[in-house]
mmCIF file of C-alpha atoms in Angstrom:
data_model
loop_
_atom_site.group_PDB
_atom_site.id
_atom_site.type_symbol
_atom_site.label_atom_id
_atom_site.label_comp_id
_atom_site.label_asym_id
_atom_site.label_seq_id
_atom_site.Cartn_x
_atom_site.Cartn_y
_atom_site.Cartn_z
ATOM 1 C CA UNK A 1 6.021 -5.348 15.187
ATOM 2 C CA UNK A 2 10.230 -6.343 15.054
ATOM 3 C CA UNK A 3 9.752 -7.056 11.725
ATOM 4 C CA UNK A 4 7.976 -3.918 10.740
ATOM 5 C CA UNK A 5 9.836 -1.695 12.660
ATOM 6 C CA UNK A 6 13.067 -3.317 10.746
ATOM 7 C CA UNK A 7 11.614 -2.178 7.331
ATOM 8 C CA UNK A 8 10.679 1.360 8.630
ATOM 9 C CA UNK A 9 14.482 1.851 10.309
ATOM 10 C CA UNK A 10 16.388 0.005 7.096
ATOM 11 C CA UNK A 11 18.219 2.581 5.033
ATOM 12 C CA UNK A 12 17.435 1.529 2.010
ATOM 13 C CA UNK A 13 13.414 1.873 2.998
ATOM 14 C CA UNK A 14 14.222 5.251 4.474
ATOM 15 C CA UNK A 15 15.788 6.601 1.050
ATOM 16 C CA UNK A 16 13.183 5.201 -0.998
ATOM 17 C CA UNK A 17 10.505 7.230 0.948
ATOM 18 C CA UNK A 18 12.295 10.196 0.717
ATOM 19 C CA UNK A 19 12.298 9.880 -2.990
ATOM 20 C CA UNK A 20 8.686 9.256 -3.070
ATOM 21 C CA UNK A 21 8.296 12.302 -1.571
ATOM 22 C CA UNK A 22 10.522 14.617 -3.566
ATOM 23 C CA UNK A 23 8.839 12.929 -6.584
ATOM 24 C CA UNK A 24 5.454 13.554 -5.610
ATOM 25 C CA UNK A 25 5.821 17.039 -3.921
ATOM 26 C CA UNK A 26 3.869 18.641 -6.282
ATOM 27 C CA UNK A 27 1.428 16.147 -6.926
ATOM 28 C CA UNK A 28 -1.951 17.072 -7.290
ATOM 29 C CA UNK A 29 -3.845 13.628 -6.637
ATOM 30 C CA UNK A 30 -3.787 11.268 -3.606
ATOM 31 C CA UNK A 31 -0.132 10.860 -2.375
ATOM 32 C CA UNK A 32 1.507 7.710 -1.509
ATOM 33 C CA UNK A 33 3.482 8.581 1.896
ATOM 34 C CA UNK A 34 3.725 6.995 4.951
ATOM 35 C CA UNK A 35 0.657 8.340 6.037
ATOM 36 C CA UNK A 36 -0.924 6.573 3.105
ATOM 37 C CA UNK A 37 0.765 3.154 4.048
ATOM 38 C CA UNK A 38 -0.222 3.529 7.284
ATOM 39 C CA UNK A 39 -3.763 4.106 6.948
ATOM 40 C CA UNK A 40 -4.048 1.199 4.341
ATOM 41 C CA UNK A 41 -2.446 -0.765 7.014
ATOM 42 C CA UNK A 42 -4.980 0.126 9.726
ATOM 43 C CA UNK A 43 -8.077 -0.217 7.573
ATOM 44 C CA UNK A 44 -6.760 -3.801 6.643
ATOM 45 C CA UNK A 45 -6.312 -4.533 10.067
ATOM 46 C CA UNK A 46 -9.876 -2.895 11.626
ATOM 47 C CA UNK A 47 -11.268 -5.261 8.861
ATOM 48 C CA UNK A 48 -9.168 -8.228 10.353
ATOM 49 C CA UNK A 49 -10.607 -7.474 13.792
ATOM 50 C CA UNK A 50 -14.117 -6.929 12.813
ATOM 51 C CA UNK A 51 -14.639 -9.940 10.617
ATOM 52 C CA UNK A 52 -12.537 -12.111 12.674
ATOM 53 C CA UNK A 53 -9.864 -12.740 9.767
ATOM 54 C CA UNK A 54 -7.227 -14.927 10.499
ATOM 55 C CA UNK A 55 -4.023 -12.642 9.164
ATOM 56 C CA UNK A 56 -1.306 -11.586 11.351
ATOM 57 C CA UNK A 57 -0.882 -7.768 12.115
ATOM 58 C CA UNK A 58 2.734 -7.694 10.985
ATOM 59 C CA UNK A 59 2.022 -9.177 7.723
ATOM 60 C CA UNK A 60 -0.552 -6.560 7.477
ATOM 61 C CA UNK A 61 1.700 -3.484 7.928
ATOM 62 C CA UNK A 62 4.492 -4.873 6.189
ATOM 63 C CA UNK A 63 2.302 -5.236 3.240
ATOM 64 C CA UNK A 64 0.878 -1.868 3.607
ATOM 65 C CA UNK A 65 4.553 -0.171 4.052
ATOM 66 C CA UNK A 66 5.732 -1.745 1.250
ATOM 67 C CA UNK A 67 2.692 -1.928 -1.564
ATOM 68 C CA UNK A 68 3.652 0.982 -3.402
ATOM 69 C CA UNK A 69 7.243 2.057 -2.322
ATOM 70 C CA UNK A 70 7.721 0.794 -6.306
ATOM 71 C CA UNK A 71 6.437 4.010 -7.271
ATOM 72 C CA UNK A 72 10.057 5.340 -6.907
ATOM 73 C CA UNK A 73 10.868 3.014 -10.090
ATOM 74 C CA UNK A 74 7.810 3.591 -11.787
ATOM 75 C CA UNK A 75 8.439 7.639 -12.024
ATOM 76 C CA UNK A 76 12.341 7.432 -12.503
ATOM 77 C CA UNK A 77 12.283 4.032 -14.891
ATOM 78 C CA UNK A 78 9.202 3.763 -16.203
ATOM 79 C CA UNK A 79 8.130 0.266 -14.449
ATOM 80 C CA UNK A 80 4.941 -0.938 -12.828
ATOM 81 C CA UNK A 81 4.891 -0.105 -9.464
ATOM 82 C CA UNK A 82 3.618 -3.115 -8.389
ATOM 83 C CA UNK A 83 6.048 -5.260 -9.837
ATOM 84 C CA UNK A 84 8.761 -2.712 -8.580
ATOM 85 C CA UNK A 85 7.498 -2.526 -5.031
ATOM 86 C CA UNK A 86 7.929 -6.488 -5.125
ATOM 87 C CA UNK A 87 11.128 -6.624 -6.157
ATOM 88 C CA UNK A 88 12.011 -4.119 -3.154
ATOM 89 C CA UNK A 89 10.156 -5.904 -0.580
ATOM 90 C CA UNK A 90 12.360 -9.106 -1.676
ATOM 91 C CA UNK A 91 15.246 -7.407 -0.401
ATOM 92 C CA UNK A 92 13.960 -5.636 2.447
ATOM 93 C CA UNK A 93 12.120 -8.750 3.764
ATOM 94 C CA UNK A 94 15.556 -10.809 3.213
ATOM 95 C CA UNK A 95 16.794 -8.663 6.281
ATOM 96 C CA UNK A 96 13.498 -9.363 8.736
ATOM 97 C CA UNK A 97 12.844 -12.594 10.656
ATOM 98 C CA UNK A 98 9.433 -13.182 8.837
ATOM 99 C CA UNK A 99 8.862 -16.877 7.702
ATOM 100 C CA UNK A 100 8.941 -18.218 4.429
ATOM 101 C CA UNK A 101 5.277 -18.265 4.118
ATOM 102 C CA UNK A 102 4.735 -14.735 5.652
ATOM 103 C CA UNK A 103 7.343 -13.484 2.907
ATOM 104 C CA UNK A 104 5.377 -15.235 0.257
ATOM 105 C CA UNK A 105 1.983 -13.857 1.413
ATOM 106 C CA UNK A 106 3.561 -10.546 1.747
ATOM 107 C CA UNK A 107 4.774 -10.563 -1.832
ATOM 108 C CA UNK A 108 1.701 -12.087 -3.406
ATOM 109 C CA UNK A 109 -0.213 -9.136 -1.682
ATOM 110 C CA UNK A 110 1.907 -6.586 -2.905
ATOM 111 C CA UNK A 111 1.758 -8.008 -6.639
ATOM 112 C CA UNK A 112 -1.703 -8.452 -6.661
ATOM 113 C CA UNK A 113 -2.799 -5.086 -4.511
ATOM 114 C CA UNK A 114 -4.106 -3.016 -7.909
ATOM 115 C CA UNK A 115 -6.492 -5.551 -9.247
ATOM 116 C CA UNK A 116 -9.329 -7.920 -7.879
ATOM 117 C CA UNK A 117 -8.612 -11.316 -6.808
ATOM 118 C CA UNK A 118 -9.877 -14.579 -5.356
ATOM 119 C CA UNK A 119 -7.026 -14.474 -2.754
ATOM 120 C CA UNK A 120 -8.404 -13.135 0.616
ATOM 121 C CA UNK A 121 -5.292 -11.084 1.630
ATOM 122 C CA UNK A 122 -4.653 -9.639 -1.602
ATOM 123 C CA UNK A 123 -8.415 -8.644 -1.584
ATOM 124 C CA UNK A 124 -8.138 -7.046 1.617
ATOM 125 C CA UNK A 125 -5.241 -4.936 1.119
ATOM 126 C CA UNK A 126 -6.986 -3.990 -2.561
ATOM 127 C CA UNK A 127 -10.071 -2.971 -0.916
ATOM 128 C CA UNK A 128 -8.261 -1.247 2.316
ATOM 129 C CA UNK A 129 -5.865 0.638 -0.294
ATOM 130 C CA UNK A 130 -9.223 1.918 -2.386
ATOM 131 C CA UNK A 131 -11.040 2.866 0.981
ATOM 132 C CA UNK A 132 -7.885 5.059 2.259
ATOM 133 C CA UNK A 133 -8.538 7.784 -0.190
ATOM 134 C CA UNK A 134 -10.750 10.848 1.282
ATOM 135 C CA UNK A 135 -12.200 11.570 -2.016
ATOM 136 C CA UNK A 136 -15.020 13.588 -0.073
ATOM 137 C CA UNK A 137 -12.514 15.845 0.869
ATOM 138 C CA UNK A 138 -10.127 15.931 -2.006
ATOM 139 C CA UNK A 139 -9.310 19.147 -3.967
ATOM 140 C CA UNK A 140 -8.472 17.221 -7.163
ATOM 141 C CA UNK A 141 -11.506 15.848 -7.184
ATOM 142 C CA UNK A 142 -13.376 16.929 -10.501
ATOM 143 C CA UNK A 143 -10.035 16.210 -12.388
ATOM 144 C CA UNK A 144 -9.555 13.057 -10.555
ATOM 145 C CA UNK A 145 -9.174 9.841 -13.147
ATOM 146 C CA UNK A 146 -11.004 7.578 -10.828
ATOM 147 C CA UNK A 147 -14.629 6.425 -12.602
ATOM 148 C CA UNK A 148 -17.307 8.787 -10.390
ATOM 149 C CA UNK A 149 -18.676 5.202 -9.216
ATOM 150 C CA UNK A 150 -15.266 4.343 -7.692
ATOM 151 C CA UNK A 151 -14.842 7.540 -5.428
ATOM 152 C CA UNK A 152 -15.129 7.317 -1.814
ATOM 153 C CA UNK A 153 -17.996 10.125 -1.392
ATOM 154 C CA UNK A 154 -18.541 8.954 2.166
ATOM 155 C CA UNK A 155 -16.593 7.315 4.777
ATOM 156 C CA UNK A 156 -17.140 3.948 4.212
ATOM 157 C CA UNK A 157 -16.058 0.417 5.941
#
C-alpha cells in the first residue's frame, strides 16, 4: 500500500482533508471525511473479494481516498466535486508509483463515481459510495434530499 500511504502523507492531501473537515464541521447530512473514504474503500474491496473481481486493492483505496476530496473546491469555488477531485487526483497521483494504466483507471472511476455506468470499476465505486451511508441511523434522515427508495434502511451488501 505504498502508493496509498504516499497519498495519505502528502501535505496537499492532508491540507485538503483538514479544509474539508472545517467546511463540513456543521454539516447536518452525511459527511465526507477520512472515515467515509475508508468505508467506501473497505466496502469496495470486500465486494472485490466476495465476487472474485480483478481489481487491485491499492487502486480501490486510492479511488476511495480521492473521490470526494474535490468537495473543497465545490464549497469554495462552486466546481463540480467529481471534476475537481479528478484535477486534484492527477496532481497527487503524479507523486506515486502507480502505473499509467492504474492512474487512468483511478481517474476514470473518480470522474464517474456520481453516476451509473457500464465501466465495472466505476460501478463498484458508485455502489460502494452509496452503500457506505448509514441512513438507518442518521439524525438527518427525515430532512435528507435522497429519494426514499435510495436510502439505506438496513445494512446490505
